[in-house]
Coordinates of N, CA and C in Angstrom, one line a residue:
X1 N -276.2 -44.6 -89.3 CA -275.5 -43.6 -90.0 C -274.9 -44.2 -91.3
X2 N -274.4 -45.2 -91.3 CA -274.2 -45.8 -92.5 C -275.1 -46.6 -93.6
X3 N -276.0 -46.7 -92.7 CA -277.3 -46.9 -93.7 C -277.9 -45.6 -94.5
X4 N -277.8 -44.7 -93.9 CA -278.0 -42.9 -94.2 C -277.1 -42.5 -95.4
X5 N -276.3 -43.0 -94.9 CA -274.8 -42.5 -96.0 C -275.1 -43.6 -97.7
X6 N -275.3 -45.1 -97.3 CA -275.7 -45.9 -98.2 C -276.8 -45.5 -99.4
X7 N -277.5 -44.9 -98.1 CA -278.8 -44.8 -99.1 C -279.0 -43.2 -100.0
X8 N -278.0 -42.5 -99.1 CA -277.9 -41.2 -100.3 C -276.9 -41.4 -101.3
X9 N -275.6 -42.2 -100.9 CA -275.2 -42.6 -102.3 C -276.0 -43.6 -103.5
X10 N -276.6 -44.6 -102.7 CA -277.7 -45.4 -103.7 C -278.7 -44.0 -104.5
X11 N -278.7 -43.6 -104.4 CA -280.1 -42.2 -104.6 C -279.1 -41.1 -105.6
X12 N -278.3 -40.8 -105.3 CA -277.6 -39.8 -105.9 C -276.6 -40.9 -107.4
X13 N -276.7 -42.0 -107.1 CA -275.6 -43.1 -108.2 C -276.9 -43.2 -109.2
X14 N -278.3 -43.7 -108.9 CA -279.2 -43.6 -109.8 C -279.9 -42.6 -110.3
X15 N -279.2 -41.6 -109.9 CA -279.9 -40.4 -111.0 C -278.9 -39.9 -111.8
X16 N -278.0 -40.1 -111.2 CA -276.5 -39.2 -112.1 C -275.5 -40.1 -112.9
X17 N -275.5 -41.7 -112.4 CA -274.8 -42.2 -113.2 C -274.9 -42.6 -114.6
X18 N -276.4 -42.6 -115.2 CA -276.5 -43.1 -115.9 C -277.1 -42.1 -117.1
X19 N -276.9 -41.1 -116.9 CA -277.3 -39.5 -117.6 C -276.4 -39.2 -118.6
X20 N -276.8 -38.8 -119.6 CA -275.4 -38.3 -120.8 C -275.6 -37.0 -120.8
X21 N -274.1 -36.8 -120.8 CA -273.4 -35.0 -120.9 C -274.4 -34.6 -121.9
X22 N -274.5 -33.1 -122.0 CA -274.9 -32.8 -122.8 C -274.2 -32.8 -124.4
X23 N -272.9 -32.6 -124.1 CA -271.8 -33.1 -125.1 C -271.9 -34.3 -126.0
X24 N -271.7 -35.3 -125.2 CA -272.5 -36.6 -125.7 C -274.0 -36.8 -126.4
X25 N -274.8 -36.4 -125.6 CA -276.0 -36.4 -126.6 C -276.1 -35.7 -127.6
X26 N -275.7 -34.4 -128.3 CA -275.1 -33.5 -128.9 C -275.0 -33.9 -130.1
X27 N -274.1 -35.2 -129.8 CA -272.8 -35.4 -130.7 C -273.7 -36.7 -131.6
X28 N -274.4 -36.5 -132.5 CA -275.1 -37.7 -133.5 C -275.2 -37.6 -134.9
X29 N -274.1 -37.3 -134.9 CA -273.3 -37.4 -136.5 C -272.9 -38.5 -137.0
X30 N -272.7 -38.6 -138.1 CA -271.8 -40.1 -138.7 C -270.9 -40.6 -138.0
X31 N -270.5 -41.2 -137.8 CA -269.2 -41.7 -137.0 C -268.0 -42.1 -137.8
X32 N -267.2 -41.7 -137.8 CA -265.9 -42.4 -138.4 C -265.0 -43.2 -137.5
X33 N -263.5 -43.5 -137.6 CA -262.9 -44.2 -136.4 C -262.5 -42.6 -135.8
X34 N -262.4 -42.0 -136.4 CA -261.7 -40.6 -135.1 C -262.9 -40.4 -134.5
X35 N -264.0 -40.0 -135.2 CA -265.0 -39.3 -134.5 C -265.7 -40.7 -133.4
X36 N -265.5 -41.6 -133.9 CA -266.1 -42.9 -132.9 C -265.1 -42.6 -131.3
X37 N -263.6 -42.4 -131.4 CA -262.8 -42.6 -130.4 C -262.8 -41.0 -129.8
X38 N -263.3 -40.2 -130.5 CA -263.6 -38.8 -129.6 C -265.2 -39.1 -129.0
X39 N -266.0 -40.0 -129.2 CA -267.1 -40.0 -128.7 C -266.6 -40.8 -127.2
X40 N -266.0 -41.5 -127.7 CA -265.6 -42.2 -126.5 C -265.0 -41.9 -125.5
X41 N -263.9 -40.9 -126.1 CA -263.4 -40.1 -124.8 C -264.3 -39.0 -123.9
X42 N -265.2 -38.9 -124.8 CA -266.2 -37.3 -124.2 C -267.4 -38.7 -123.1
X43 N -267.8 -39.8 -123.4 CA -268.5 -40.8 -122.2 C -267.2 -40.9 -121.4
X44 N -266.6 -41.3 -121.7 CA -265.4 -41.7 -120.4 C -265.2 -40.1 -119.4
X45 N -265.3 -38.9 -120.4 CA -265.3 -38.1 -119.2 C -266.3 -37.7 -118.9
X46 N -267.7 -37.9 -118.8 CA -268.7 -37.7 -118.6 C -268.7 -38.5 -117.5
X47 N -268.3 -39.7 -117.6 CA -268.5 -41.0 -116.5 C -267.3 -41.1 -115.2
X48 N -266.1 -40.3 -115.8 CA -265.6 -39.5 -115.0 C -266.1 -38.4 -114.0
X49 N -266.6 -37.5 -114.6 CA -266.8 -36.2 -114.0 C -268.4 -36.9 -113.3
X50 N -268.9 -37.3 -113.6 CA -270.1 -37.8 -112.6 C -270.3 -38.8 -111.5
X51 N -268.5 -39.4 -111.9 CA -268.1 -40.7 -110.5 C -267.2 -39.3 -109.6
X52 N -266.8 -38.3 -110.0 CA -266.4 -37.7 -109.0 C -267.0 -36.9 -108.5
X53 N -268.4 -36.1 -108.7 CA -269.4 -35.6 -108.3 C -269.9 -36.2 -107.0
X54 N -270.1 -37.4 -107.4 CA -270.8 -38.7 -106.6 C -270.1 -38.4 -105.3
X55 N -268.9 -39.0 -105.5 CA -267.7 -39.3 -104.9 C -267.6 -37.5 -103.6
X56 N -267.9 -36.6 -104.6 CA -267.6 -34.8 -103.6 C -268.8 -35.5 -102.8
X57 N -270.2 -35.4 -103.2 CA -271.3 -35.5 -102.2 C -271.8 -36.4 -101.0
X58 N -270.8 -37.3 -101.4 CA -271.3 -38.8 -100.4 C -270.1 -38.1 -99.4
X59 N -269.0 -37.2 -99.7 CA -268.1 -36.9 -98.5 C -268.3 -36.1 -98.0
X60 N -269.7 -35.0 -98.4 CA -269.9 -34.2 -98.0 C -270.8 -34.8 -97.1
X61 N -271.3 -35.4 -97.9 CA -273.0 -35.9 -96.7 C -272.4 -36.2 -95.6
X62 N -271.9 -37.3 -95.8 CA -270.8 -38.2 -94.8 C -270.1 -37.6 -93.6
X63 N -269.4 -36.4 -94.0 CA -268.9 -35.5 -93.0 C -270.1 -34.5 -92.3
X64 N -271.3 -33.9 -93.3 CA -271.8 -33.0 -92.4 C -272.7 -34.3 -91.4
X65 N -273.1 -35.4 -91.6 CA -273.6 -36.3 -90.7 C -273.1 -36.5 -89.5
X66 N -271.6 -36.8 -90.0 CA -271.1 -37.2 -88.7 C -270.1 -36.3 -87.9
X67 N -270.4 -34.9 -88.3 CA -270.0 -33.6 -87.2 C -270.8 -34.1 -86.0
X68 N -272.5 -33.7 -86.4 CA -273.2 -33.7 -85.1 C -272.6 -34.2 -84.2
X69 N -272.5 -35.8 -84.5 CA -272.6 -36.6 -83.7 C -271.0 -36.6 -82.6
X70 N -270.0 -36.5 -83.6 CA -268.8 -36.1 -82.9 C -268.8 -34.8 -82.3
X71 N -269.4 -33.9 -82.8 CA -269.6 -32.3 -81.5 C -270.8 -32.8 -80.0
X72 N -271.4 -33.9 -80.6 CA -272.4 -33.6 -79.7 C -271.7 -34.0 -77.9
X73 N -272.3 -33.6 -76.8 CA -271.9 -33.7 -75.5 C -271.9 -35.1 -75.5
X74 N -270.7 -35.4 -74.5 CA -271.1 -36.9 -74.1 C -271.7 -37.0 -72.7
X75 N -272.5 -38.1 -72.4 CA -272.9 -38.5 -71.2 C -272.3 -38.7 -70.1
X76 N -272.1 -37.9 -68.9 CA -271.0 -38.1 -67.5 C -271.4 -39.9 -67.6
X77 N -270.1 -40.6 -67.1 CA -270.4 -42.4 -67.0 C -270.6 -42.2 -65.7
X78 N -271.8 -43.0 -65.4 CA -272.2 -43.3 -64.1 C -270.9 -43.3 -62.8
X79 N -271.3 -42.8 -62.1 CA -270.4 -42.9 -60.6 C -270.1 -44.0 -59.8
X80 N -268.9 -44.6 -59.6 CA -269.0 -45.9 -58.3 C -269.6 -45.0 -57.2
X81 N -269.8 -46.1 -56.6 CA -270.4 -45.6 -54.9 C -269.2 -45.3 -54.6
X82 N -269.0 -44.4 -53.9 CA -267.8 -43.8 -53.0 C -267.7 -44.6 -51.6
X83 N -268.9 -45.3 -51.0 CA -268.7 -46.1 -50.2 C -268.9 -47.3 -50.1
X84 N -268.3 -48.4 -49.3 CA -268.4 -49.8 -49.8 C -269.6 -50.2 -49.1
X85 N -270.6 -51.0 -50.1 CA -271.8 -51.4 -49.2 C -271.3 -52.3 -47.7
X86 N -272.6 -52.9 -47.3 CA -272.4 -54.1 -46.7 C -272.1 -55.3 -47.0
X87 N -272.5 -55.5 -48.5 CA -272.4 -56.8 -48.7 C -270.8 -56.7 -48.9
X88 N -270.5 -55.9 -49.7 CA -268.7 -55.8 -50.0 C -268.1 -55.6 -48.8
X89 N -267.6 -55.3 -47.8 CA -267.6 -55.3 -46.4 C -267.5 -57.0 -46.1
X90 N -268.4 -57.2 -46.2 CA -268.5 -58.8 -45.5 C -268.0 -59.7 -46.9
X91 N -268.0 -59.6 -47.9 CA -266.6 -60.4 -48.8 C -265.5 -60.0 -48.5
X92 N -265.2 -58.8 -48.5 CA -263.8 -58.4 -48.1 C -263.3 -59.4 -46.6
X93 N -264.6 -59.3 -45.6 CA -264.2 -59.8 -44.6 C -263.6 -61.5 -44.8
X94 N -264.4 -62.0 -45.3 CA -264.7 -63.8 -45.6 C -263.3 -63.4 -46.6
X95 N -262.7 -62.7 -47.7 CA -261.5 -63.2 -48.4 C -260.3 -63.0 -47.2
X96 N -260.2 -62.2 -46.7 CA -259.4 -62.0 -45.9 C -259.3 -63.1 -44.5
X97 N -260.3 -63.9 -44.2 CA -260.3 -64.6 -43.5 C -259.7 -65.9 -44.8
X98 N -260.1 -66.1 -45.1 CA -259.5 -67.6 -46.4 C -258.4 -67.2 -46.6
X99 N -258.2 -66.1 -47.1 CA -256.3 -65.7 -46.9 C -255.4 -66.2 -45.7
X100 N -255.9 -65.8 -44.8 CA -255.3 -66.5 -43.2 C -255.5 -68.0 -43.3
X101 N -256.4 -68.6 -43.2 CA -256.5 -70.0 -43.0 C -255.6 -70.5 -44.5
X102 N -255.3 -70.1 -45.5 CA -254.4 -70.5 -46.6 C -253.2 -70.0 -45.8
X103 N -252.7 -69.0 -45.6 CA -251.6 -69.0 -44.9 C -251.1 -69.9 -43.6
X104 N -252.0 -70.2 -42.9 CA -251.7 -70.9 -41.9 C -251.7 -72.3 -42.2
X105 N -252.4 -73.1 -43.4 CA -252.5 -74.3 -44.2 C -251.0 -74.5 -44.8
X106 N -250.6 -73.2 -45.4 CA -249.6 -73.3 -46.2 C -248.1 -73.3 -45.1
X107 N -248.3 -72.7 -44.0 CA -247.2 -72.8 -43.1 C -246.8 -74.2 -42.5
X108 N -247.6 -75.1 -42.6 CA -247.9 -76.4 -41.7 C -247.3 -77.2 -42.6
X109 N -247.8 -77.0 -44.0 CA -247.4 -78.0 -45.2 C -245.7 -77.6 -45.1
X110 N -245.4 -76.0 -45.4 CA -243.7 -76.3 -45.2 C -243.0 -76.2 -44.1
X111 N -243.6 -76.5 -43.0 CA -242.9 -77.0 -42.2 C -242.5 -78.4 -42.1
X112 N -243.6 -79.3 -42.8 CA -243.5 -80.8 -42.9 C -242.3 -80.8 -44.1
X113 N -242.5 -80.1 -45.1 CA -241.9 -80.4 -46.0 C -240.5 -79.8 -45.8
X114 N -240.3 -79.5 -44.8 CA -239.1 -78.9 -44.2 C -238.1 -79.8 -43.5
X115 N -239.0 -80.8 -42.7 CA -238.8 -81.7 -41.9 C -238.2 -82.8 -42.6
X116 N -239.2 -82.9 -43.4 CA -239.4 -84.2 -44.9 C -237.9 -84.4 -45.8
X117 N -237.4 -83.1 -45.8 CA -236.5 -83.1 -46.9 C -235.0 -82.9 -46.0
X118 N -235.1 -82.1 -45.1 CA -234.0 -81.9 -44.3 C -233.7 -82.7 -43.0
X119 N -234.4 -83.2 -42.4 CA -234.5 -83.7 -40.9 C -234.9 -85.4 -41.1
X120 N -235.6 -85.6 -41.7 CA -235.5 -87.9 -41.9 C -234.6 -88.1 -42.7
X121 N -234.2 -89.1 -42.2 CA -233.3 -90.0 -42.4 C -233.6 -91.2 -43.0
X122 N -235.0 -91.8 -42.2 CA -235.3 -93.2 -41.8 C -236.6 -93.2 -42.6
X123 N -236.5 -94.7 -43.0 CA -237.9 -94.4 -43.7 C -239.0 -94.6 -43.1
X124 N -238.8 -95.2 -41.6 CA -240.2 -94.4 -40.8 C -240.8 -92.9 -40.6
X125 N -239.8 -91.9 -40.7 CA -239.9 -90.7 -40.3 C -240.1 -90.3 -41.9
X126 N -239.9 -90.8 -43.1 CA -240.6 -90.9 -44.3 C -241.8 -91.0 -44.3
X127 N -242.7 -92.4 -44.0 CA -243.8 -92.4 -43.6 C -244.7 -91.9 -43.0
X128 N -244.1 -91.3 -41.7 CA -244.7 -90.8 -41.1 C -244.9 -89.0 -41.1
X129 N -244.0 -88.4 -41.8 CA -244.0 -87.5 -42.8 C -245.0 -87.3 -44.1
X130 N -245.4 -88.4 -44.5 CA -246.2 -88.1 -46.0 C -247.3 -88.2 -45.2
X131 N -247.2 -89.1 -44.4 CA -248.5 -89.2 -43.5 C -249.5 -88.2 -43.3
X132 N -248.6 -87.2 -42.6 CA -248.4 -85.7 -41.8 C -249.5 -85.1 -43.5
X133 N -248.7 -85.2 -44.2 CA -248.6 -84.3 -45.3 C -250.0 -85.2 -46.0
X134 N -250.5 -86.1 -46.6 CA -251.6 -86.6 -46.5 C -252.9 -85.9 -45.7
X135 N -252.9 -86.0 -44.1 CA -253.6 -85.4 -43.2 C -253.7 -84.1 -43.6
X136 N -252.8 -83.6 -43.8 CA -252.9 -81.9 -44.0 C -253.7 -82.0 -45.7
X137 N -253.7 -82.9 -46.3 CA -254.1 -82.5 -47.9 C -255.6 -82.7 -47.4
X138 N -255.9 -83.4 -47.1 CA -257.5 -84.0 -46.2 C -258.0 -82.9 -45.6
X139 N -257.4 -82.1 -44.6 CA -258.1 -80.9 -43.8 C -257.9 -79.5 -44.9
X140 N -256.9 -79.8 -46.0 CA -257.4 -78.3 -46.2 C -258.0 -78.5 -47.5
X141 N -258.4 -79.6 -47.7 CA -259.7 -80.3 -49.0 C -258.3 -80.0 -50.4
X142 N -257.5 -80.0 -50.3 CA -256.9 -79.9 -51.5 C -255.5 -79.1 -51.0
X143 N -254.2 -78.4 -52.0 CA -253.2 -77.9 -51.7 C -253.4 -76.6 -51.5
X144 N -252.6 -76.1 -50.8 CA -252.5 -74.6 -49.8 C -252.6 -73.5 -51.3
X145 N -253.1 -72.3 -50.9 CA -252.5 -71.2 -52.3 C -250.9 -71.3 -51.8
X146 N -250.5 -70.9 -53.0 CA -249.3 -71.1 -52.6 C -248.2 -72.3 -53.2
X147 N -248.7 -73.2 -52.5 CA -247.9 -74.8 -53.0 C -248.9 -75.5 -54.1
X148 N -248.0 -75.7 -55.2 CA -248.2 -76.9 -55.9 C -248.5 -77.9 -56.3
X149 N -249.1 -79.0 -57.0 CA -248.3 -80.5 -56.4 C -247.7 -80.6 -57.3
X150 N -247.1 -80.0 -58.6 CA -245.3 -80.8 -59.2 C -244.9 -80.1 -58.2
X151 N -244.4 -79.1 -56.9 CA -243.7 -78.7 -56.3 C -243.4 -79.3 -55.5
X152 N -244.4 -80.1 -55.0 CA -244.6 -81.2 -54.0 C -244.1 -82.4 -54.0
X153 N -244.3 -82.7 -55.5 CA -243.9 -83.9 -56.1 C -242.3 -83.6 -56.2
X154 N -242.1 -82.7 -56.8 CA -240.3 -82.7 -57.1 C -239.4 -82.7 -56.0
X155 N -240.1 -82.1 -54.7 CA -239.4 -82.2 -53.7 C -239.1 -83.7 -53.2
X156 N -240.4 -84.1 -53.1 CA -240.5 -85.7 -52.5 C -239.8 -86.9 -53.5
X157 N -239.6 -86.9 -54.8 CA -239.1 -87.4 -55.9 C -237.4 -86.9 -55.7
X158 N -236.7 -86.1 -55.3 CA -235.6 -85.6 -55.3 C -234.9 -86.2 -53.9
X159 N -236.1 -86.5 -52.7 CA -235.6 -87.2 -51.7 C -235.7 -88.6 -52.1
X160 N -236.3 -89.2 -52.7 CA -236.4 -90.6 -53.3 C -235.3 -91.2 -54.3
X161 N -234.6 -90.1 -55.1 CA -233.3 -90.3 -56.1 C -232.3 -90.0 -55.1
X162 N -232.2 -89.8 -53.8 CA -231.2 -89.8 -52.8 C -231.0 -91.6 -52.6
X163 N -231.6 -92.4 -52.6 CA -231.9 -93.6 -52.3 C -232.8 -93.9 -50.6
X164 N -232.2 -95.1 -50.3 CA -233.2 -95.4 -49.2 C -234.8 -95.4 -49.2
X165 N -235.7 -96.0 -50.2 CA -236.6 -95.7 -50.5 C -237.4 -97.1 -50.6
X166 N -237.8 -97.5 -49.6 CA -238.5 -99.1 -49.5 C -240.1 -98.9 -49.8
X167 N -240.5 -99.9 -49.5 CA -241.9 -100.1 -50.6 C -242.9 -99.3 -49.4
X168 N -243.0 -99.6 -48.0 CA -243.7 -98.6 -47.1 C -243.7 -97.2 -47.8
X169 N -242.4 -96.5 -48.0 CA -242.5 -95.5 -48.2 C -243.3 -95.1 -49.3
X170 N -242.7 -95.5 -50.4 CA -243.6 -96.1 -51.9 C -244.8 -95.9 -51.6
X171 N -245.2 -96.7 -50.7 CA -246.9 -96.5 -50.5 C -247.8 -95.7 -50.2
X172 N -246.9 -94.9 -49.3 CA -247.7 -93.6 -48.4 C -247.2 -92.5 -49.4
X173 N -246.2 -92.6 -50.3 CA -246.2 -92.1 -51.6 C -247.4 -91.7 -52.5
X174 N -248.0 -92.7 -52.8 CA -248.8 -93.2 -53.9 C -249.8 -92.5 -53.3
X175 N -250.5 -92.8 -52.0 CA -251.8 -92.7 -51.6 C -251.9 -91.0 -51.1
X176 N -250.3 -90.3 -50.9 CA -250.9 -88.9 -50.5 C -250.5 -88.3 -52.0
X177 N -250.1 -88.7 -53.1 CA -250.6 -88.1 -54.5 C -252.0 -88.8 -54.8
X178 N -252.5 -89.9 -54.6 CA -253.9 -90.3 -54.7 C -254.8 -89.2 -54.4
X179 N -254.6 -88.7 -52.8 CA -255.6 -87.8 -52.3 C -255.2 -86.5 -52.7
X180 N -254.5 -86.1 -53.2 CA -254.4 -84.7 -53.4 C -255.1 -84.7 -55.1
X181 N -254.7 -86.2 -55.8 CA -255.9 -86.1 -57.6 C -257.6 -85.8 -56.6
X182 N -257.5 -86.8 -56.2 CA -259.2 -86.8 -55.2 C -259.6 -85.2 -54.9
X183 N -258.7 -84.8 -54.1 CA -258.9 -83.5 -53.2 C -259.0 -82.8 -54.5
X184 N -258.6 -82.7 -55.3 CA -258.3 -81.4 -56.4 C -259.7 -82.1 -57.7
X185 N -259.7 -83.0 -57.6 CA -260.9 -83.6 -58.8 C -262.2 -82.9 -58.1
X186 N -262.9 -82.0 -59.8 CA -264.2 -81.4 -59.4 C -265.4 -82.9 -59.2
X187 N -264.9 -83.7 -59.8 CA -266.1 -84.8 -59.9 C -265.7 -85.9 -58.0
X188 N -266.3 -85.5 -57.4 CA -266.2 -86.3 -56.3 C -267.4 -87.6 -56.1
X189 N -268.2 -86.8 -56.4 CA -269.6 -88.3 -57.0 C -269.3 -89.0 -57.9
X190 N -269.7 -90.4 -57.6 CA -269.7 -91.5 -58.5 C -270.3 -91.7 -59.6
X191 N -270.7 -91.5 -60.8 CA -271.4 -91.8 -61.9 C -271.7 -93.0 -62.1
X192 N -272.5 -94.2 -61.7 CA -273.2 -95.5 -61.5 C -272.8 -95.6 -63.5
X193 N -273.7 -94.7 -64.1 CA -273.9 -94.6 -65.6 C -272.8 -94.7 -66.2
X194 N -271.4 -94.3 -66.1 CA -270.1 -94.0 -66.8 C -269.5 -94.8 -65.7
X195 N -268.8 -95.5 -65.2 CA -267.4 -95.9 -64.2 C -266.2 -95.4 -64.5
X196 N -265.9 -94.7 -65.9 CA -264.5 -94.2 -66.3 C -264.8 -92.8 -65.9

């Protein structure tokens, strides 16, 4: 449509713009300075009155073009299925199942972390705490929906600025943030080619 519109103004600009009034061609008398600057006013309105000619037709074109197309009927948009196939049925079923096993992943982790922050004292029950919490990063291949690891970390870091915090603990520290970068890193293969 705009190519349509382009090309009847290209078409209608080279026939009309470049035409002299009858006035103007008329006028081939001597010239003086007045009669030079009334020539000039009678092209300026010539080149006026045929830029706004231009100007009426290309709006006309322009509009009767694009009536049609705004009157014309639009097409009904296709319909969803009103009923869910089989295959959606059995995703719905499989998310809804991974929802439960995240919830039941995620219940296990705050209960440790329940244990972890309110109930040890001792830095074996430390240990044997991140331990817990390690094992659970291992079975559920990474962190629960739900939990974090700065959430995880801040909790465990906030029992650590309590004091009581020996190098065992430290350790089993290090190694269940180790496996949670591992668990959460897309690259689990080795690259022989790159080592970094």
């Amino acid at each position: 449509m705009k190519l349509q519109i382009a090309t009847v103004f290209s078409l209608f600009a080279s026939t009309q713009a470049f035409t002299s009034s009858p006035s103007f061609a008329a006028k081939t008398t001597s010239t003086t300075s007045l009669a030079a600057s009334e020539s000039d006013s009678n092209s300026n309105l010539s080149r006026r009155q045929a830029f706004a000619s231009i100007l009426a037709t290309t709006l006309t074109l322009s509009s009767a073009i694009a009536a049609p197309a705004l009157a014309a009927p639009r097409q009904p948009m296709a319909e969803y299925l009103t009923e869910p196939t089989d295959d959606f049925k059995e995703s719905e079923r499989q998310r809804d199942e991974f929802r439960r096993a995240q919830l039941v992943q995620k219940r296990k982790f705050t209960s440790v972390l329940d244990r972890f922050t309110f109930e040890s004292k001792t830095p074996e029950t430390f240990v044997v705490d991140l331990k817990e919490l390690q094992n659970l990063v291992i079975e559920t291949e990474g962190m629960p929906a739900g939990i974090k690891k700065d959430e995880l970390v801040k909790i465990i870091r906030a029992k650590k600025a309590k004091g009581l915090w020996p190098t065992e603990v430290e350790y089993s520290y290090q190694a269940l943030i180790r496996e949670i970068a591992y668990q959460q890193s897309p690259n689990r293969e080795k690259d022989m080619a790159n080592p970094l």
